[in-house]
Coordinates of C-alpha atoms in Angstrom, one line a residue:
M1 CA 9.0 -53.8 97.5
G2 CA 5.2 -55.0 97.2
G3 CA 3.9 -57.0 99.7
S4 CA 6.4 -56.3 102.1
S5 CA 6.5 -58.9 104.7
W6 CA 8.5 -56.5 107.6
N7 CA 5.5 -56.9 110.2
V8 CA 6.5 -60.6 110.4
P9 CA 8.2 -61.9 113.4
G10 CA 11.9 -63.0 112.3
A11 CA 11.3 -60.9 108.5
A12 CA 14.3 -59.6 106.8
P13 CA 15.1 -55.9 108.3
S14 CA 14.5 -53.0 106.1
L15 CA 17.2 -52.4 106.7
F16 CA 19.0 -55.3 103.9
I17 CA 15.4 -55.4 101.9
V18 CA 15.7 -51.6 100.4
G19 CA 19.0 -51.1 100.9
G20 CA 20.3 -47.4 103.0
A21 CA 24.3 -47.4 103.9
P22 CA 26.8 -49.6 102.1
L23 CA 27.3 -53.0 104.5
L24 CA 31.0 -53.2 105.2
H25 CA 31.0 -57.2 105.4
P26 CA 27.8 -57.5 103.3
E27 CA 28.3 -61.8 104.2
S28 CA 28.9 -61.6 107.7
Q29 CA 26.1 -59.0 107.7
V30 CA 23.0 -60.5 106.4
F31 CA 24.3 -64.6 107.7
E32 CA 24.0 -62.2 111.8
G33 CA 20.4 -60.2 110.4
M34 CA 18.8 -64.2 109.2
L35 CA 20.2 -65.7 112.9
A36 CA 18.3 -62.5 114.5
G37 CA 16.0 -63.1 112.7
W38 CA 14.8 -66.7 112.8
R39 CA 15.7 -66.1 116.5
D40 CA 13.2 -63.9 117.3
Q41 CA 11.0 -65.5 114.9
Q42 CA 11.3 -69.0 117.5
L43 CA 10.6 -66.4 120.2
A44 CA 7.5 -65.4 119.1
R45 CA 6.6 -68.8 119.4
N46 CA 7.4 -68.8 122.9
L47 CA 10.2 -71.1 122.8
S48 CA 12.4 -71.2 125.5
K49 CA 15.6 -69.6 125.1
D50 CA 17.6 -72.8 125.8
T51 CA 16.2 -74.2 123.0
I52 CA 16.7 -71.5 120.5
A53 CA 20.5 -71.0 121.8
D54 CA 21.5 -74.5 121.0
R55 CA 19.8 -73.8 117.7
L56 CA 21.6 -71.4 117.3
L57 CA 24.8 -72.2 117.5
A58 CA 24.3 -75.5 115.6
V59 CA 24.3 -73.8 112.8
R60 CA 27.4 -71.6 113.7
R61 CA 29.2 -74.9 114.1
F62 CA 27.4 -76.1 110.2
Q63 CA 28.7 -71.9 109.1
R64 CA 31.9 -72.7 110.2
F65 CA 33.0 -76.4 109.5
T66 CA 31.4 -75.4 106.1
N67 CA 33.5 -72.3 105.9
E68 CA 30.4 -70.9 103.3
W69 CA 26.7 -69.4 103.9
P70 CA 23.5 -70.4 104.5
W71 CA 23.0 -69.0 100.3
T72 CA 25.7 -71.1 99.0
W73 CA 25.4 -74.3 101.5
R74 CA 25.1 -77.4 99.4
P75 CA 23.6 -81.7 100.5
T76 CA 27.5 -82.5 100.3
D77 CA 28.9 -79.9 103.0
V78 CA 25.5 -81.9 104.7
E79 CA 27.4 -84.9 104.3
E80 CA 31.0 -83.8 104.7
Y81 CA 29.7 -82.7 108.4
T82 CA 27.9 -85.1 109.7
G83 CA 31.5 -87.3 108.7
H84 CA 33.0 -85.1 109.8
L85 CA 31.4 -85.7 113.6
R86 CA 31.6 -89.3 113.4
S87 CA 35.4 -89.6 113.2
D88 CA 36.3 -86.1 114.7
G89 CA 37.2 -88.5 118.0
R90 CA 33.9 -87.7 120.0
E91 CA 30.8 -90.7 120.5
R92 CA 27.4 -88.6 119.5
S93 CA 24.6 -91.1 119.5
H94 CA 22.6 -91.8 116.7
S95 CA 19.5 -88.7 118.3
T96 CA 23.1 -86.2 118.9
I97 CA 23.9 -86.2 115.3
R98 CA 19.7 -86.1 114.9
G99 CA 20.0 -83.0 116.5
Y100 CA 22.1 -81.6 114.9
H101 CA 21.3 -81.6 111.6
G102 CA 17.1 -80.8 112.4
H103 CA 18.0 -77.2 113.4
V104 CA 20.1 -76.4 111.0
R105 CA 17.1 -77.7 109.1
L106 CA 14.9 -76.0 110.2
F107 CA 16.9 -72.8 110.0
L108 CA 16.8 -73.3 106.2
E109 CA 12.9 -73.6 106.6
Y110 CA 13.2 -69.6 107.4
V111 CA 15.3 -68.8 105.3
A112 CA 14.7 -70.2 102.7
D113 CA 10.4 -69.4 102.9
P114 CA 10.2 -66.3 101.3
R115 CA 7.4 -65.0 103.2
Y116 CA 10.5 -63.8 105.3
E117 CA 12.2 -62.0 102.0
W118 CA 15.9 -63.1 103.5
T119 CA 15.6 -65.5 99.8
A120 CA 14.8 -62.2 97.8
V121 CA 17.6 -59.9 100.0
S122 CA 20.3 -62.3 99.5
E123 CA 19.4 -62.8 95.3
R124 CA 19.9 -58.8 95.9
L125 CA 23.4 -58.7 98.0
F126 CA 24.6 -62.5 96.0
G127 CA 22.9 -63.8 93.0
N128 CA 21.6 -66.7 94.9
H129 CA 19.6 -67.5 97.9
P130 CA 19.1 -70.0 100.5
A131 CA 18.2 -73.5 99.2
Q132 CA 17.2 -76.7 101.8
V133 CA 20.3 -79.3 101.8
F134 CA 18.6 -81.3 104.4
F135 CA 17.1 -84.7 102.6
E136 CA 15.1 -88.2 103.5
W137 CA 18.7 -89.1 101.8
N138 CA 21.8 -87.0 103.4
T139 CA 20.4 -87.6 107.3
A140 CA 19.9 -89.6 110.0
V141 CA 16.6 -90.6 110.5
H142 CA 13.7 -91.3 113.8
A143 CA 14.3 -94.6 112.7
A144 CA 12.9 -96.1 116.5
E145 CA 11.1 -95.0 119.4
Y146 CA 14.3 -94.9 121.3
E147 CA 17.5 -94.1 119.9
G148 CA 19.5 -93.6 123.7
R149 CA 23.2 -94.9 124.5
P150 CA 22.2 -99.3 125.2
G151 CA 24.4 -99.0 127.6
R152 CA 21.8 -96.8 129.6
R153 CA 19.7 -98.6 132.2
A154 CA 18.1 -98.7 135.4
L155 CA 20.2 -99.9 138.2
T156 CA 19.8 -102.8 139.5
K157 CA 18.6 -102.7 143.7
A158 CA 21.7 -104.3 144.4
E159 CA 23.7 -101.5 142.5
L160 CA 21.4 -98.5 143.8
Q161 CA 21.7 -99.9 148.1
R162 CA 25.1 -99.7 147.1
F163 CA 25.3 -96.4 145.4
F164 CA 23.5 -94.8 148.3
D165 CA 25.7 -96.6 150.7
Y166 CA 28.2 -95.2 149.5
A167 CA 26.8 -91.2 148.6
D168 CA 26.2 -91.9 153.0
D169 CA 30.1 -92.8 153.5
Q170 CA 31.2 -89.9 151.6
V171 CA 29.1 -87.8 154.1
A172 CA 30.4 -89.9 157.6
A173 CA 34.2 -90.4 156.2
A174 CA 34.1 -85.9 155.6
R175 CA 31.8 -85.3 158.3
T176 CA 35.0 -87.1 160.8
S177 CA 37.7 -85.8 159.0
G178 CA 35.5 -82.2 159.9
R179 CA 36.7 -81.5 155.7
K180 CA 33.7 -78.6 155.5
G181 CA 32.5 -80.8 151.9
W182 CA 30.4 -83.1 154.4
L183 CA 27.4 -80.6 154.3
P184 CA 27.6 -80.4 150.3
A185 CA 27.9 -84.4 150.1
M186 CA 24.3 -84.2 152.9
R187 CA 23.0 -82.4 150.2
D188 CA 23.5 -84.4 147.5
A189 CA 22.8 -87.4 148.9
T190 CA 19.2 -86.4 149.8
A191 CA 19.0 -84.7 146.0
M192 CA 19.6 -88.6 144.9
K193 CA 17.9 -90.5 146.8
A194 CA 14.6 -87.8 145.9
T195 CA 15.3 -87.2 142.9
Y196 CA 15.1 -92.0 143.2
A197 CA 12.6 -91.9 145.5
W198 CA 9.9 -90.5 143.5
G199 CA 11.6 -91.0 140.0
L200 CA 11.8 -86.2 139.1
R201 CA 14.2 -85.3 135.9
R202 CA 17.8 -83.8 137.0
R203 CA 15.3 -80.1 136.6
E204 CA 12.9 -81.4 138.5
V205 CA 14.8 -82.3 141.6
I206 CA 15.7 -79.3 141.3
K207 CA 13.2 -76.8 141.0
L208 CA 11.8 -78.2 144.1
D209 CA 11.1 -76.1 147.1
L210 CA 9.9 -76.1 150.7
A211 CA 5.9 -76.3 149.9
D212 CA 6.5 -78.3 146.9
F213 CA 5.2 -81.1 149.0
G214 CA 1.5 -82.1 150.2
H215 CA -0.1 -83.9 152.6
N216 CA -1.9 -87.0 150.9
P217 CA -5.6 -88.2 153.4
H218 CA -4.7 -91.5 151.3
A219 CA -2.4 -92.6 153.3
P220 CA -1.5 -90.4 156.0
E221 CA 1.1 -92.6 156.8
F222 CA 3.2 -90.7 155.1
G223 CA 2.3 -87.1 156.6
E224 CA 3.1 -84.1 155.4
F225 CA 5.6 -85.8 152.5
G226 CA 2.7 -88.0 150.9
V227 CA 2.9 -86.1 148.4
V228 CA 5.0 -83.8 145.8
Y229 CA 3.8 -80.8 143.3
V230 CA 6.3 -81.2 140.4
R231 CA 5.9 -77.0 138.7
W232 CA 9.0 -77.7 136.4
G233 CA 8.0 -80.7 134.6
K234 CA 9.5 -81.0 130.8
A235 CA 7.3 -78.9 128.7
S236 CA 6.0 -79.9 125.0
K237 CA 7.6 -78.1 122.0
G238 CA 6.4 -73.8 122.9
S239 CA 4.5 -74.6 126.0
T240 CA 5.1 -73.7 129.5
P241 CA 6.5 -76.2 132.4
K242 CA 3.7 -79.4 133.0
R243 CA 2.6 -79.2 136.2
R244 CA 1.8 -82.8 137.8
S245 CA 1.8 -84.8 141.0
V246 CA 3.9 -87.3 142.1
L247 CA 1.9 -89.7 145.6
T248 CA 5.0 -90.6 148.0
V249 CA 5.2 -94.5 147.4
F250 CA 9.2 -95.5 149.9
P251 CA 9.1 -94.9 154.1
W252 CA 11.6 -94.7 153.9
S253 CA 11.8 -91.4 152.0
V254 CA 10.4 -89.8 154.0
K255 CA 12.4 -89.8 156.5
V256 CA 15.3 -88.8 154.5
I257 CA 13.3 -86.1 153.9
E258 CA 12.8 -85.2 157.4
Q259 CA 16.6 -85.4 158.8
W260 CA 17.0 -83.2 155.8
L261 CA 15.3 -80.3 156.9
G262 CA 14.8 -81.2 160.6
S263 CA 19.2 -81.4 160.7
Y264 CA 20.5 -80.0 157.6
R265 CA 19.2 -77.8 155.2
A266 CA 18.9 -75.2 157.7
V267 CA 23.1 -75.5 158.2
F268 CA 23.7 -73.9 154.9
D269 CA 24.0 -70.1 155.0
T270 CA 22.3 -69.5 151.7
A271 CA 19.2 -71.8 153.0
A272 CA 17.2 -68.6 155.1
K273 CA 16.5 -66.6 151.3
S274 CA 15.2 -68.7 149.9
D275 CA 12.7 -71.3 149.2
A276 CA 15.1 -73.7 147.4
L277 CA 14.4 -76.7 149.1
W278 CA 18.2 -77.9 147.5
P279 CA 20.4 -74.5 148.9
S280 CA 24.2 -74.3 147.4
E281 CA 27.3 -73.1 149.1
R282 CA 27.1 -70.0 147.5
S283 CA 23.0 -69.4 145.4
P284 CA 19.7 -70.0 146.9
R285 CA 19.8 -73.0 144.8
L286 CA 21.6 -75.4 143.7
D287 CA 23.2 -75.4 140.1
M288 CA 21.4 -78.1 137.2
G289 CA 25.2 -79.2 136.8
A290 CA 26.8 -80.4 140.0
L291 CA 23.9 -82.9 140.9
G292 CA 24.9 -85.3 137.4
D293 CA 28.7 -84.2 138.7
R294 CA 28.4 -85.9 142.1
F295 CA 26.8 -88.9 140.7
A296 CA 29.0 -89.6 137.7
S297 CA 32.3 -89.3 140.6
Y298 CA 29.9 -91.6 142.5
R299 CA 30.1 -93.8 139.6
D300 CA 33.0 -94.0 138.6
A301 CA 34.8 -94.9 142.0
L302 CA 32.1 -97.6 142.8
G303 CA 33.2 -99.3 139.3
L304 CA 29.3 -98.9 137.0
P305 CA 29.3 -98.2 133.7
Q306 CA 29.7 -95.0 131.7
E307 CA 27.0 -95.1 130.2
L308 CA 25.0 -94.8 133.5
T309 CA 23.5 -91.4 134.6
L310 CA 21.4 -89.3 137.0
H311 CA 18.0 -90.1 134.5
C312 CA 19.0 -93.8 135.8
L313 CA 17.8 -93.5 138.5
R314 CA 14.4 -91.8 137.2
H315 CA 15.0 -95.1 135.0
S316 CA 15.4 -97.2 138.8
Y317 CA 11.5 -95.6 139.7
V318 CA 9.9 -96.6 136.2
T319 CA 11.5 -100.5 136.4
H320 CA 11.0 -101.4 140.4
L321 CA 7.7 -100.3 140.7
I322 CA 6.8 -102.9 137.7
E323 CA 8.6 -104.8 139.1
A324 CA 6.8 -105.3 142.7
G325 CA 3.5 -105.0 141.0
Y326 CA 2.3 -101.6 140.3
D327 CA -0.5 -100.7 137.6
P328 CA 1.6 -99.6 134.6
L329 CA -1.5 -96.8 134.5
F330 CA -0.6 -95.8 138.3
V331 CA 4.0 -95.5 137.1
Q332 CA 2.9 -93.3 133.4
Q333 CA 1.4 -90.8 135.8
Q334 CA 2.9 -90.7 138.4
V335 CA 6.7 -89.6 136.3
G336 CA 4.3 -87.6 134.1
H337 CA 4.9 -89.7 130.4
S338 CA 1.9 -88.7 128.4
Y339 CA 1.8 -92.3 126.7
A340 CA 2.2 -95.9 127.8
S341 CA 5.2 -96.2 124.9
T342 CA 6.9 -94.0 126.5
T343 CA 6.7 -96.0 130.4
A344 CA 8.0 -99.1 128.5
L345 CA 11.0 -97.3 126.8
Y346 CA 12.3 -96.5 131.0
T347 CA 11.3 -99.8 132.0
S348 CA 14.4 -102.1 131.9
V349 CA 12.6 -105.3 134.0
S350 CA 14.9 -107.0 135.6
S351 CA 15.3 -111.1 134.4
D352 CA 14.8 -112.2 137.9
F353 CA 11.3 -110.2 137.6
R354 CA 11.0 -112.7 134.4
T355 CA 12.1 -115.5 135.7
R356 CA 9.5 -115.0 138.3
T357 CA 6.8 -114.3 135.6
L358 CA 7.2 -117.0 133.7
R359 CA 7.9 -119.6 136.0
K360 CA 4.8 -118.3 137.4
V361 CA 3.0 -119.3 134.0
L362 CA 4.4 -122.1 133.3
D363 CA 2.7 -123.8 137.1
G364 CA -0.4 -122.6 136.4
T365 CA -0.4 -124.2 133.1
I366 CA 1.2 -127.3 134.9
G367 CA -1.1 -126.9 137.1
R368 CA -4.6 -127.1 135.2
A369 CA -3.3 -129.8 132.8
I370 CA -2.9 -132.1 136.0
S371 CA -6.1 -131.2 137.5
T372 CA -7.4 -132.7 133.7
A373 CA -5.5 -135.8 133.3
T374 CA -6.7 -136.9 136.6
G375 CA -10.2 -135.8 136.5
E376 CA -10.1 -132.9 139.9
G377 CA -9.9 -129.6 137.7
P378 CA -13.2 -128.9 135.2
R379 CA -14.7 -130.6 133.1

């Protein structure tokens, strides 16, 4: 076959192009070859392994549902699959369904591209070839900037205080009763406070090391905890994690970290094995899901809405800084958003703050009107 593209990452291997030993299960073997090729193509683009794994899983789910192969998929399969997703008893957000659609769409863009030669393989073996079946008219579209669940929001200051008080109470109760769980409860309470205090994402706070705190010469009152160096920020497509520095704004947060480092972290047997800020009982670093699970259990115990997640502490940080009068650009840089519009989506400014702002404007307007009417104001 002329013009072979076997040197292209993800191209069909020669086994499928020129033949060789007969395939025992050609449909499943070609499908697995397609997935392996797509994986290699994405690895060549430097996409993260987690992203690739999620995409491959989405394609496998779609194939299992249709019980067909990519070269026989039809637009009606997309519609039936979407109907199944929306009626199987599990509540899925608009963005989740759009993500499923997007993953399989990308796979079909890959296998339908003649440069990878999977179309030629399918034609030779099955008399048909893959084609795109995901279109604007049968898939979820990205119609709004924010597609998260409407109930997800920042915690009010009263809710936040209740939450942290409850977390502290769980530590005290476990320690008083002599239960072993008091130390992990102390770690998680401190980590959740740090999540809020510096507006961090879950991965950012879990990946913190001892060396990630530093001195801010413009705020010497915070000592060696005046800045947090985030090294595992959210990456752009195909890039390494973004780095940023987050300045300390809450004096109480310094005391929380000093107490953790001075009295509790070293009690973990695994603490000496790594520089992780949050060691685990069995490994050098706390698991990614454990902190979210702890947040959910405390949230449910307090009767807070189930839509609130650990990430809402980051929303709360943004909201409370804006309410306190911090410049929006400062807040944007603190949380590492590329665009101000993203920070605005995180902001759930309370009705009290808006009422005070409105009252201030109205009082100023009324005051100027009175001054003008009495001749006391500028003419």
